[in-house]
Tab-separated table of C-alpha atoms and ligand atoms in Angstrom:
chain	number	residue	atom	x	y	z
A	1	MET	CA	31.742	139.550	159.274
A	2	LYS	CA	33.974	137.176	161.154
A	3	LEU	CA	37.076	139.071	162.158
A	4	ALA	CA	40.014	138.812	164.514
A	5	VAL	CA	42.498	141.463	165.611
A	6	LEU	CA	46.146	140.736	166.368
A	7	GLY	CA	48.818	143.094	167.630
A	8	ALA	CA	51.662	143.280	170.123
A	9	PRO	CA	50.989	144.661	173.633
A	10	GLY	CA	50.529	148.421	173.281
A	11	SER	CA	49.441	148.267	169.622
A	12	GLY	CA	45.925	149.482	170.493
A	13	LYS	CA	44.051	146.206	170.126
A	14	GLY	CA	41.527	146.647	172.911
A	15	GLN	CA	40.557	150.157	171.977
A	16	ASN	CA	40.224	149.537	168.245
A	17	THR	CA	38.463	146.205	168.559
A	18	GLY	CA	35.760	147.777	170.720
A	19	ARG	CA	35.216	150.594	168.244
A	20	ILE	CA	35.115	148.232	165.248
A	21	ALA	CA	32.544	146.057	167.031
A	22	GLN	CA	30.388	149.091	167.726
A	23	LYS	CA	30.637	150.544	164.219
A	24	TYR	CA	29.899	147.285	162.374
A	25	GLY	CA	27.440	145.857	164.907
A	26	LEU	CA	29.583	142.844	165.745
A	27	ARG	CA	29.828	140.856	168.950
A	28	HIS	CA	33.036	141.831	170.718
A	29	VAL	CA	34.771	138.672	171.865
A	30	VAL	CA	37.695	139.497	174.135
A	31	VAL	CA	39.700	136.356	174.749
A	32	GLY	CA	41.477	138.012	177.685
A	33	ASP	CA	38.126	138.838	179.325
A	34	ILE	CA	36.824	135.294	178.905
A	35	VAL	CA	40.026	134.054	180.523
A	36	LYS	CA	39.752	136.633	183.331
A	37	ALA	CA	36.112	135.701	184.006
A	38	GLU	CA	37.089	132.045	184.405
A	39	ILE	CA	39.907	133.088	186.748
A	40	ARG	CA	37.640	135.399	188.740
A	41	ASN	CA	34.988	132.706	189.069
A	42	LYS	CA	37.722	130.275	190.180
A	43	THR	CA	36.497	127.570	187.819
A	44	GLU	CA	38.650	124.498	187.248
A	45	VAL	CA	40.061	125.923	183.989
A	46	GLY	CA	40.298	129.326	185.659
A	47	LYS	CA	42.725	128.017	188.260
A	48	ILE	CA	44.927	126.440	185.590
A	49	MET	CA	44.805	129.649	183.543
A	50	TYR	CA	45.861	131.778	186.501
A	51	ASP	CA	49.097	129.805	186.825
A	52	TYR	CA	50.044	130.958	183.330
A	53	THR	CA	48.728	134.520	183.190
A	54	SER	CA	50.220	135.488	186.562
A	55	LYS	CA	53.619	134.746	185.031
A	56	GLY	CA	52.766	136.751	181.886
A	57	ARG	CA	52.605	133.596	179.807
A	58	PHE	CA	50.085	132.398	177.245
A	59	VAL	CA	47.461	129.964	178.442
A	60	PRO	CA	47.736	126.604	176.579
A	61	SER	CA	45.796	126.591	173.310
A	62	ASP	CA	43.431	123.749	174.033
A	63	ILE	CA	42.163	125.519	177.159
A	64	VAL	CA	41.756	128.885	175.397
A	65	MET	CA	39.973	127.275	172.458
A	66	GLU	CA	37.637	125.406	174.777
A	67	VAL	CA	36.382	128.619	176.400
A	68	LEU	CA	36.417	130.539	173.098
A	69	ALA	CA	34.326	127.835	171.406
A	70	LYS	CA	31.783	128.053	174.209
A	71	GLN	CA	31.504	131.825	173.610
A	72	LEU	CA	31.329	131.661	169.786
A	73	ASN	CA	28.539	129.080	170.014
A	74	THR	CA	26.296	131.735	171.561
A	75	ILE	CA	26.621	134.021	168.482
A	76	SER	CA	24.246	133.605	165.544
A	77	PRO	CA	25.803	133.441	162.037
A	78	GLN	CA	23.920	136.621	161.020
A	79	GLU	CA	25.380	138.601	163.894
A	80	GLY	CA	29.090	138.272	163.177
A	81	PHE	CA	31.912	138.900	165.618
A	82	ILE	CA	35.351	140.325	166.158
A	83	ILE	CA	37.836	138.411	168.277
A	84	ASP	CA	40.463	140.174	170.383
A	85	THR	CA	43.107	138.352	170.558
A	86	ALA	CA	43.288	134.925	168.891
A	87	PRO	CA	44.844	132.950	167.301
A	88	ILE	CA	48.127	134.090	168.831
A	89	ASN	CA	50.287	131.092	167.964
A	90	MET	CA	50.349	128.308	165.366
A	91	ASP	CA	48.942	125.838	167.843
A	92	GLN	CA	45.881	128.046	168.445
A	93	TYR	CA	45.663	128.697	164.712
A	94	ASN	CA	45.499	124.976	163.925
A	95	LYS	CA	42.894	124.314	166.605
A	96	MET	CA	40.824	127.348	165.655
A	97	LYS	CA	40.651	126.302	161.986
A	98	ASP	CA	38.278	123.482	162.953
A	99	LEU	CA	36.207	125.825	165.071
A	100	VAL	CA	35.564	128.821	162.853
A	101	GLU	CA	36.531	130.238	159.467
A	102	LEU	CA	37.582	133.861	159.782
A	103	ASP	CA	36.895	136.259	156.896
A	104	ALA	CA	39.807	138.529	157.712
A	105	VAL	CA	42.448	139.252	160.324
A	106	ILE	CA	43.425	142.795	161.197
A	107	SER	CA	47.089	143.134	162.112
A	108	LEU	CA	48.069	146.266	164.059
A	109	VAL	CA	51.698	146.805	163.106
A	110	VAL	CA	54.063	148.757	165.365
A	111	LYS	CA	57.623	148.283	164.154
A	112	ASP	CA	59.196	150.539	166.775
A	113	HIS	CA	59.118	148.476	169.952
A	114	ASN	CA	59.901	151.527	172.084
A	115	ILE	CA	56.431	152.813	171.179
A	116	LEU	CA	54.959	149.557	172.493
A	117	ARG	CA	56.956	149.793	175.735
A	118	ARG	CA	56.033	153.429	176.288
A	119	ARG	CA	52.329	152.935	175.578
A	120	THR	CA	52.100	149.860	177.769
A	121	LEU	CA	53.943	151.376	180.727
A	122	ASN	CA	51.756	154.496	180.527
A	123	ARG	CA	48.534	152.525	180.248
A	124	MET	CA	45.799	152.913	182.870
A	125	ILE	CA	42.557	150.987	182.903
A	126	CYS	CA	39.254	151.593	184.653
A	127	PRO	CA	38.331	148.595	186.803
A	128	ASN	CA	34.685	149.681	186.659
A	129	CYS	CA	33.851	150.456	183.006
A	130	ARG	CA	37.007	148.964	181.413
A	131	ALA	CA	37.942	152.200	179.648
A	132	VAL	CA	41.584	152.246	178.566
A	133	THR	CA	43.546	155.460	178.958
A	134	SER	CA	47.051	156.574	179.900
A	135	VAL	CA	48.823	158.585	182.571
A	136	ILE	CA	49.244	161.289	179.914
A	137	GLU	CA	45.550	161.499	179.006
A	138	SER	CA	44.353	161.112	182.601
A	139	PRO	CA	47.044	162.598	184.862
A	140	ASP	CA	44.585	162.830	187.781
A	141	GLY	CA	44.153	159.036	187.769
A	142	ILE	CA	40.350	159.330	187.479
A	143	CYS	CA	38.268	157.646	184.745
A	144	LYS	CA	36.797	160.270	182.376
A	145	VAL	CA	33.868	157.974	181.563
A	146	CYS	CA	32.618	156.938	185.002
A	147	GLY	CA	34.782	158.730	187.577
A	148	SER	CA	36.337	155.622	189.135
A	149	LYS	CA	39.966	155.456	190.235
A	150	LEU	CA	42.181	154.171	187.410
A	151	GLU	CA	44.616	151.275	187.831
A	152	HIS	CA	47.700	149.917	186.128
A	153	ARG	CA	47.313	146.435	184.737
A	154	TYR	CA	48.987	143.960	187.059
A	155	ASP	CA	51.123	142.621	184.206
A	156	ASP	CA	52.229	145.994	182.755
A	157	ASN	CA	55.827	146.074	183.952
A	158	ILE	CA	58.943	146.257	181.789
A	159	GLU	CA	60.042	142.620	182.248
A	160	THR	CA	56.621	141.249	181.361
A	161	ILE	CA	56.256	143.662	178.451
A	162	ASN	CA	59.611	142.683	176.952
A	163	PHE	CA	58.697	139.037	177.392
A	164	ARG	CA	55.339	139.542	175.678
A	165	ILE	CA	56.829	141.501	172.761
A	166	ALA	CA	59.439	138.787	172.152
A	167	GLN	CA	56.763	136.120	172.403
A	168	TYR	CA	54.594	138.030	169.928
A	169	MET	CA	57.417	138.250	167.383
A	170	ARG	CA	58.257	134.577	167.778
A	171	GLU	CA	54.787	133.050	167.992
A	172	THR	CA	52.159	135.409	166.575
A	173	VAL	CA	53.992	136.791	163.537
A	174	PRO	CA	54.002	133.312	161.868
A	175	VAL	CA	50.181	133.220	162.271
A	176	ILE	CA	49.905	136.614	160.575
A	177	GLU	CA	51.993	135.273	157.687
A	178	GLU	CA	49.542	132.345	157.337
A	179	PHE	CA	46.640	134.759	156.879
A	180	ARG	CA	48.688	136.788	154.412
A	181	LYS	CA	49.122	133.677	152.256
A	182	GLN	CA	45.346	133.217	152.295
A	183	ASP	CA	44.686	136.833	151.256
A	184	LYS	CA	42.868	137.439	154.528
A	185	LEU	CA	45.239	139.943	156.074
A	186	ILE	CA	44.346	143.591	156.695
A	187	GLU	CA	47.542	145.364	157.786
A	188	ILE	CA	47.394	148.660	159.648
A	189	ASN	CA	50.184	151.069	160.521
A	190	ALA	CA	49.382	151.415	164.242
A	191	GLU	CA	52.247	153.765	165.102
A	192	ARG	CA	50.117	156.840	164.394
A	193	SER	CA	47.416	158.649	166.338
A	194	LYS	CA	44.291	156.835	167.534
A	195	GLU	CA	42.029	158.546	164.992
A	196	ASP	CA	44.364	157.916	162.041
A	197	VAL	CA	44.640	154.265	162.994
A	198	PHE	CA	40.895	153.789	163.382
A	199	ASN	CA	40.146	155.563	160.086
A	200	GLU	CA	42.607	153.347	158.232
A	201	ILE	CA	41.035	150.254	159.777
A	202	CYS	CA	37.507	151.224	158.681
A	203	GLN	CA	38.619	152.145	155.186
A	204	LYS	CA	40.474	148.858	154.756
A	205	ILE	CA	37.623	146.759	156.185
A	206	ASP	CA	35.192	148.421	153.767
A	207	ASN	CA	37.521	147.851	150.805
A	208	PHE	CA	38.181	144.272	151.813
A	209	PHE	CA	34.512	143.313	151.983
A	210	ALA	CA	33.575	145.338	148.883
A	211	LYS	CA	36.182	143.397	146.921
A	212	LYS	CA	35.043	140.138	148.447
A	213	SER	CA	31.417	140.678	147.475
A	214	LEU	CA	32.462	141.331	143.874
A	215	LYS	CA	34.088	137.913	143.607
B	301	ZN	ZN1	35.391	154.075	184.145
């Protein structure tokens, strides 16, 4: 399986992508983590990337695709993977086409943008084990998995969130429509509870690949 997951900030991408990877035995390729590692290691591309991400902006496609390609090259064809989050604009889409052919793209749809704002503003992450939670689920600010002190993401503030939602609508939605035309789109109603969303994803992945193998 060669999958990618797309969704606006707060749609539940990180959480669901990790669980899908685990359930289907896929390599979990987090574009944001690859970018962060380059930034943390202060590589040449990392420094350029930081200029963009610190302003809440997308890193230019050629740079993202360069580091993504490096990562995908380490995965054997038998293993399969799930990418969180690319391609997020038509430029990335066009560059990625030459790099890899995806089987399907999972789109986490949240039509009510207030849900996205609320989820993102409430989000807490564990800097140690990378668990994602919220101020509602973890009011004591302590990670339930490893006991570390939880943090807000540096870019989870209302201005940045509004900017990222608008950017998603403008730049990522056209990519989703491309995959729809190719019959590769798996659409999920991501406004519901975590478990409902994950169950729908698994059901639709299974159906998608069952149908594909019949062809
Ligand atoms: Zn933790």
